[in-house]
């Protein structure tokens, strides 16, 4: 950060650190703990908390693409006839954003609700099927060529050569031509050849020629690797298959039934192999691939930084709640949840929902407002375990799929009220990160509340609703 700021000062002497807003983009499929980790890492790198925004990558891409001339509409001409005009997406348009980066594939569905405003109509999903999956297939191919122990020795001893090898492959994999026959050529480090020959005491060229799977399909000539085009294309199979299958599944959702357009963005979207797979499998959809698709997220992040409220609502991927104690009811609560706390019979491990899966979360508005009281009269704060659940209406935090994601700590400023003190907790889920506020019901004072997704699991809640 310091180097960039000094360079900016050289061109703009009056600039101050507070004049810079940093926008950090992350995959939309990341959980809340991952987002918090990135925020804290950015702060340790010298970026102040108030100068940092977290943007979701497919949303940033979508914001940029909103301004692209992609729709044709008819407008009345001066002569009374109609002429065709190209414009950005019109109000009400729904489209799927498939953001294919180096590591992850992020997919979500957006709808234009007004000029420069979007809403999410299906929660983000995806997986680790991006360009690195192709890199892994290439790595496994190399291991077959030189064998695992040789590759690991090369990887350990020749790190600079390893970097150059994958840079060479990065260029090659973006330019593999569909339908081409014959052999493709790329450079490999001579250090890889030397490592093999030092370990195996034989020529790599001769060794490769004896591998039945690669006979007449792979050759080593000096520092050149010649590979049959079909083998190179096969390295893309798993990545494209996973992406296509997931997009097909999403089109089965009720929210996606009337979606006719797919925006393909991200660095790996420039791959002809992926583009071809998308065209072949979604012939009834309009596929839009912007120019310089790898820069779309970056450009959209700039737009987001200038106007973060362009995303007006999102959809909850999980149910969110806290673990609490409630009065035990015979016949309603299971006996294994029964215990006595402060002289009262309670049911433990109850999932108190703040947000339900699939709920629309309006940006900037509190999605829940619940009252909590302490279990003990001398408590100075309330500490809650925060859980997510894959179901819409979980009963207990021990239900299948429930995950402890961290803690929420709320200060209790007034000790005079004993256990009957009440604190109202609001969770604002609409942004890219969760904002929590706690208000003392007697004084009206808003007290500090933190939502820590990086705490260890296993600590119990000490509050009751």
XYZ file of C-alpha atoms in Angstrom:
465
model
C 0.000 0.000 0.000
C 2.803 2.407 0.906
C 4.483 2.112 -2.499
C 1.236 2.874 -4.336
C 0.501 5.865 -2.108
C 3.970 7.335 -2.687
C 3.540 6.974 -6.452
C 0.159 8.684 -6.276
C 1.669 11.511 -4.240
C 4.285 12.030 -6.949
C 1.495 12.802 -9.428
C -1.027 14.328 -7.012
C 0.930 16.058 -4.212
C -2.232 17.115 -2.357
C -3.617 13.590 -2.005
C -4.079 12.149 1.496
C -4.641 8.584 2.644
C -8.223 9.393 3.633
C -8.933 10.346 0.009
C -8.471 6.744 -1.113
C -11.225 4.148 -0.873
C -9.993 0.594 -1.303
C -12.295 -2.011 -2.825
C -11.284 -5.607 -2.214
C -13.065 -8.180 -4.382
C -13.779 -11.705 -3.129
C -15.709 -14.678 -4.551
C -19.402 -14.556 -3.702
C -19.339 -18.200 -2.611
C -16.875 -17.444 0.185
C -18.276 -17.745 3.686
C -18.384 -14.945 6.227
C -15.207 -16.079 7.965
C -13.236 -15.876 4.721
C -14.455 -12.333 4.089
C -13.503 -11.305 7.625
C -10.060 -12.870 7.180
C -9.470 -10.812 4.014
C -10.626 -7.636 5.737
C -8.279 -8.203 8.665
C -5.410 -9.047 6.309
C -6.015 -5.799 4.430
C -5.977 -3.864 7.694
C -2.686 -5.477 8.702
C -1.324 -4.392 5.330
C -2.043 -0.787 6.324
C -5.521 -0.134 4.934
C -7.757 1.549 7.485
C -11.087 -0.101 8.263
C -13.133 2.944 7.303
C -11.371 3.140 3.932
C -12.099 -0.441 2.867
C -15.063 -1.989 1.069
C -15.593 -5.663 0.300
C -17.163 -6.330 -3.100
C -18.422 -9.661 -4.394
C -16.826 -10.519 -7.714
C -19.912 -11.505 -9.760
C -21.694 -8.400 -8.482
C -18.807 -6.182 -9.534
C -18.839 -7.831 -12.959
C -22.590 -7.378 -13.206
C -22.349 -3.678 -12.371
C -19.890 -3.128 -15.189
C -21.945 -5.154 -17.656
C -25.052 -3.100 -16.821
C -23.476 -0.276 -18.795
C -22.621 -2.359 -21.848
C -24.719 -1.900 -25.015
C -26.206 -5.401 -25.048
C -29.954 -4.944 -25.619
C -31.590 -3.979 -28.861
C -34.778 -1.961 -28.674
C -36.919 -0.274 -31.274
C -37.431 3.470 -31.068
C -39.630 5.687 -33.179
C -37.685 7.612 -35.808
C -38.284 11.135 -37.093
C -40.070 9.798 -40.154
C -42.592 7.848 -38.087
C -40.899 4.498 -38.638
C -38.774 2.570 -36.185
C -35.036 2.197 -35.917
C -32.932 -0.236 -33.945
C -30.974 1.125 -31.009
C -28.482 -0.687 -28.821
C -28.758 0.041 -25.095
C -27.748 -1.378 -21.703
C -29.964 -3.938 -19.955
C -33.513 -2.667 -19.563
C -35.466 -2.484 -16.287
C -36.795 -5.909 -15.313
C -34.137 -7.852 -17.247
C -32.893 -11.004 -15.511
C -29.544 -12.531 -16.341
C -27.100 -15.085 -14.967
C -23.553 -13.986 -14.173
C -20.987 -16.778 -14.536
C -17.726 -15.427 -13.139
C -14.958 -17.882 -13.990
C -11.679 -16.904 -12.396
C -8.414 -18.622 -11.709
C -9.643 -20.500 -8.649
C -13.419 -20.321 -8.337
C -16.521 -20.257 -10.473
C -19.054 -17.818 -8.971
C -22.594 -17.883 -10.334
C -25.547 -15.708 -9.402
C -28.701 -14.316 -10.992
C -29.413 -10.591 -11.065
C -32.329 -8.441 -12.109
C -32.238 -4.797 -13.143
C -34.692 -2.975 -10.857
C -33.927 0.582 -11.952
C -31.211 2.631 -13.560
C -27.875 1.583 -12.021
C -29.607 -0.683 -9.503
C -29.603 -4.473 -9.267
C -31.114 -7.098 -7.013
C -29.966 -10.662 -6.490
C -32.780 -13.123 -7.144
C -30.895 -16.367 -6.484
C -28.112 -16.773 -3.961
C -24.544 -17.128 -5.181
C -23.189 -20.613 -5.712
C -20.336 -22.348 -7.502
C -17.126 -24.166 -6.730
C -13.361 -24.448 -7.242
C -13.617 -25.233 -10.951
C -11.709 -22.292 -12.438
C -8.463 -22.127 -14.368
C -6.453 -23.744 -11.571
C -8.360 -26.966 -12.206
C -6.854 -26.967 -15.702
C -3.446 -26.246 -14.148
C -3.914 -29.290 -11.924
C -4.725 -31.476 -14.943
C -1.527 -30.220 -16.610
C 0.427 -30.984 -13.439
C -0.898 -34.552 -13.362
C 0.118 -34.908 -17.019
C 3.678 -33.820 -16.155
C 3.767 -36.289 -13.261
C 2.857 -39.054 -15.696
C 5.711 -37.915 -17.931
C 8.506 -37.604 -15.381
C 7.007 -39.555 -12.435
C 6.004 -38.150 -9.072
C 9.301 -38.147 -7.205
C 11.085 -36.337 -10.060
C 8.350 -33.713 -10.320
C 8.419 -33.103 -6.553
C 12.212 -32.695 -6.624
C 11.911 -30.214 -9.508
C 9.126 -28.406 -7.649
C 11.250 -28.149 -4.518
C 14.653 -27.334 -6.046
C 13.747 -25.229 -9.081
C 11.044 -22.833 -7.919
C 11.898 -20.092 -10.407
C 11.787 -22.559 -13.292
C 8.457 -23.856 -11.976
C 6.997 -20.342 -12.126
C 8.221 -19.899 -15.692
C 6.731 -23.263 -16.668
C 3.246 -22.329 -15.461
C 3.487 -18.869 -17.007
C 4.211 -20.554 -20.319
C 1.255 -22.858 -19.797
C -1.004 -19.928 -18.856
C -0.340 -18.357 -22.253
C -0.863 -21.656 -24.050
C -4.130 -22.586 -22.353
C -5.766 -19.291 -23.357
C -5.016 -19.924 -27.019
C -5.810 -23.574 -27.625
C -7.727 -23.604 -30.913
C -10.923 -25.622 -31.183
C -10.884 -28.337 -33.795
C -7.184 -28.069 -34.481
C -5.444 -31.357 -35.198
C -1.801 -32.272 -34.862
C 0.633 -31.210 -32.167
C 0.840 -28.132 -29.945
C 4.256 -26.898 -28.791
C 5.320 -25.196 -25.569
C 8.641 -24.590 -23.854
C 9.581 -26.465 -20.710
C 12.504 -25.597 -18.404
C 15.679 -27.467 -19.201
C 15.944 -27.903 -15.421
C 12.982 -30.309 -15.552
C 14.760 -32.401 -18.180
C 18.022 -32.319 -16.218
C 16.282 -33.279 -12.955
C 14.720 -36.319 -14.580
C 17.973 -37.442 -16.180
C 19.957 -36.920 -12.955
C 17.492 -39.022 -10.951
C 16.687 -41.714 -13.497
C 20.060 -41.846 -15.311
C 18.382 -41.972 -18.723
C 17.138 -39.577 -21.363
C 13.681 -38.054 -20.789
C 13.110 -38.142 -24.556
C 13.588 -41.923 -24.621
C 11.481 -42.424 -21.500
C 8.492 -40.507 -22.928
C 8.585 -42.473 -26.172
C 8.084 -45.712 -24.205
C 4.936 -44.537 -22.352
C 2.137 -46.426 -24.151
C -0.541 -43.837 -23.308
C 1.473 -41.111 -25.052
C 3.004 -42.973 -27.983
C 3.003 -40.743 -31.069
C 1.105 -38.126 -29.037
C 3.809 -36.605 -26.826
C 7.412 -35.795 -27.689
C 10.317 -34.051 -25.945
C 12.730 -32.215 -28.229
C 15.323 -30.261 -26.258
C 13.389 -27.716 -24.204
C 10.239 -28.149 -26.299
C 7.237 -30.213 -25.289
C 5.040 -31.296 -28.193
C 1.600 -32.568 -27.217
C -1.301 -33.801 -29.314
C -4.033 -31.140 -29.413
C -6.658 -33.620 -28.179
C -4.624 -34.291 -25.027
C -4.313 -30.554 -24.347
C -8.043 -30.099 -24.805
C -8.706 -32.944 -22.373
C -7.128 -30.909 -19.576
C -10.180 -28.636 -19.741
C -12.741 -31.429 -19.487
C -13.319 -31.521 -15.729
C -13.424 -27.731 -15.305
C -15.909 -27.183 -18.146
C -17.997 -30.221 -17.140
C -18.368 -29.028 -13.536
C -19.271 -25.498 -14.632
C -21.809 -26.595 -17.241
C -23.454 -29.100 -14.888
C -23.881 -26.491 -12.183
C -25.331 -23.909 -14.573
C -27.824 -26.535 -15.788
C -28.865 -27.210 -12.199
C -29.397 -23.506 -11.563
C -31.658 -23.201 -14.596
C -33.920 -25.752 -12.901
C -34.569 -23.323 -10.031
C -37.866 -21.464 -10.196
C -36.086 -18.109 -10.048
C -34.122 -18.961 -13.197
C -36.926 -20.283 -15.392
C -37.303 -17.042 -17.348
C -33.590 -16.149 -17.513
C -32.521 -15.949 -21.158
C -29.077 -14.328 -20.893
C -25.748 -15.564 -19.534
C -22.889 -13.151 -18.855
C -19.577 -15.011 -18.978
C -16.843 -12.993 -17.245
C -13.571 -13.458 -15.378
C -10.053 -14.288 -16.522
C -10.779 -17.893 -17.473
C -13.882 -16.894 -19.464
C -11.479 -15.952 -22.277
C -10.742 -19.650 -22.797
C -12.120 -20.843 -26.169
C -12.690 -24.280 -24.609
C -15.024 -22.924 -21.929
C -16.790 -20.620 -24.376
C -17.412 -23.528 -26.739
C -18.793 -25.717 -23.931
C -21.195 -22.958 -22.841
C -22.418 -22.348 -26.396
C -23.002 -26.046 -27.086
C -24.875 -26.703 -23.838
C -27.002 -23.545 -23.695
C -28.075 -23.019 -27.282
C -31.385 -21.490 -26.210
C -29.670 -18.790 -24.163
C -27.950 -15.606 -25.228
C -24.277 -15.813 -24.229
C -22.527 -12.465 -23.735
C -18.743 -12.352 -23.301
C -17.519 -8.753 -22.869
C -14.265 -7.578 -24.407
C -11.386 -7.944 -21.938
C -13.589 -10.216 -19.816
C -10.710 -10.711 -17.392
C -10.855 -7.016 -16.421
C -14.626 -6.816 -15.935
C -14.484 -7.509 -12.182
C -11.800 -4.839 -11.706
C -13.788 -2.226 -13.628
C -16.990 -3.154 -11.814
C -15.233 -2.794 -8.460
C -14.489 0.833 -9.344
C -18.194 1.408 -10.025
C -19.085 -0.303 -6.741
C -16.640 1.918 -4.869
C -18.359 5.033 -6.197
C -21.857 3.729 -5.445
C -22.091 0.669 -3.146
C -25.909 0.827 -3.014
C -26.204 -0.241 -6.636
C -26.986 -3.697 -5.209
C -30.317 -3.114 -3.475
C -30.946 -6.636 -2.151
C -29.449 -10.100 -1.865
C -30.746 -13.585 -1.067
C -29.689 -15.413 2.100
C -27.653 -18.525 1.301
C -28.258 -19.974 4.770
C -30.383 -19.488 7.834
C -28.527 -17.474 10.481
C -29.194 -17.724 14.181
C -27.799 -17.938 17.692
C -27.717 -20.712 20.267
C -29.960 -19.804 23.211
C -31.778 -21.275 26.201
C -35.579 -21.320 26.279
C -38.115 -22.449 28.867
C -38.440 -26.234 28.634
C -41.796 -27.528 27.413
C -42.676 -31.169 28.025
C -43.749 -32.908 24.856
C -42.223 -30.157 22.720
C -38.528 -30.230 23.601
C -36.504 -33.484 23.753
C -35.423 -34.618 27.222
C -31.746 -34.724 26.240
C -31.889 -30.924 25.864
C -33.286 -30.398 29.375
C -31.194 -28.708 32.070
C -31.533 -26.335 35.025
C -30.035 -22.837 34.770
C -30.291 -20.256 37.595
C -33.072 -22.315 39.195
C -35.169 -22.581 36.022
C -35.697 -25.573 33.743
C -34.425 -24.699 30.283
C -33.991 -26.250 26.863
C -30.473 -25.863 25.517
C -29.128 -25.630 21.969
C -32.188 -23.862 20.561
C -31.590 -22.244 17.152
C -32.979 -18.697 17.446
C -33.303 -17.578 13.816
C -32.435 -14.063 12.731
C -32.584 -14.757 9.001
C -34.104 -17.675 7.098
C -32.566 -19.304 4.036
C -33.916 -17.788 0.806
C -35.043 -14.587 2.529
C -34.563 -11.362 0.600
C -32.086 -9.134 2.408
C -32.534 -5.450 1.673
C -29.259 -3.557 1.773
C -28.991 -1.157 4.690
C -32.101 -2.429 6.500
C -32.127 -4.539 9.660
C -33.471 -7.969 8.780
C -34.139 -8.874 12.411
C -34.514 -7.157 15.764
C -34.545 -9.492 18.763
C -34.366 -8.960 22.507
C -31.915 -10.819 24.722
C -31.370 -10.822 28.484
C -28.449 -12.139 30.576
C -28.588 -15.406 32.505
C -26.670 -13.978 35.469
C -27.173 -10.616 37.185
C -23.508 -9.590 37.135
C -22.824 -10.212 33.454
C -21.063 -7.328 31.699
C -21.656 -8.656 28.195
C -23.724 -11.184 26.314
C -21.841 -13.696 24.191
C -23.675 -15.693 21.558
C -22.539 -18.562 19.367
C -23.524 -17.808 15.779
C -24.707 -20.674 13.583
C -25.677 -21.186 9.975
C -28.053 -23.895 8.827
C -28.822 -25.257 5.353
C -32.552 -25.502 6.164
C -35.162 -22.786 6.221
C -36.433 -23.521 9.738
C -33.822 -25.266 11.928
C -34.871 -26.206 15.464
C -31.582 -26.866 17.220
C -27.977 -25.953 16.548
C -27.170 -29.667 16.701
C -29.335 -30.382 13.630
C -27.558 -31.924 10.641
C -25.683 -29.323 8.634
C -25.635 -26.611 11.309
C -22.214 -24.983 11.565
C -20.775 -22.769 14.269
C -19.314 -19.824 12.364
C -18.217 -17.559 15.195
C -19.385 -15.382 18.018
C -21.348 -12.222 18.592
C -20.435 -10.188 21.683
C -22.699 -7.420 22.946
C -21.783 -5.096 25.823
C -24.359 -4.660 28.622
C -23.766 -1.123 29.904
C -26.275 -0.976 32.808
C -25.768 -3.405 35.688
C -28.537 -2.015 37.911
C -31.299 -3.926 36.199
C -30.035 -7.391 37.078
C -31.042 -10.243 34.821
C -34.067 -8.365 33.491
C -31.913 -5.971 31.514
C -32.759 -6.174 27.848
C -30.639 -5.565 24.774
C -32.131 -5.398 21.295
C -29.891 -6.867 18.644
C -30.180 -6.003 14.972
C -28.365 -7.906 12.245
C -28.097 -6.099 8.944
C -27.382 -8.796 6.371
C -27.933 -6.959 3.119
C -24.360 -5.832 2.507
C -21.379 -7.952 1.542
C -20.624 -8.289 5.255
C -22.864 -8.533 8.318
C -23.291 -5.423 10.429
C -24.530 -5.806 14.022
C -25.950 -3.173 16.363
C -27.097 -3.603 19.955
C -29.347 -1.089 21.729
C -29.921 -0.944 25.489
C -33.686 -0.731 25.935
C -33.525 1.532 29.000
C -31.054 4.196 27.947
C -31.497 3.884 24.205
C -27.714 3.834 23.899
C -26.320 1.896 20.975
C -23.474 -0.187 22.343
C -20.540 -1.827 20.662
C -21.287 -5.162 19.054
C -18.808 -7.351 17.225
C -19.466 -10.284 14.946
C -16.378 -12.490 14.996
C -16.441 -15.388 12.509
C -12.878 -16.441 13.317
C -13.380 -17.598 16.915
C -12.882 -21.244 17.823
C -15.965 -23.426 17.961
C -17.374 -25.054 21.041
C -18.110 -22.125 23.402
C -21.658 -21.913 24.694
C -24.154 -19.079 24.626
C -24.837 -17.253 27.872
C -28.109 -15.508 27.067
C -31.813 -16.121 26.877
C -34.388 -14.433 24.630
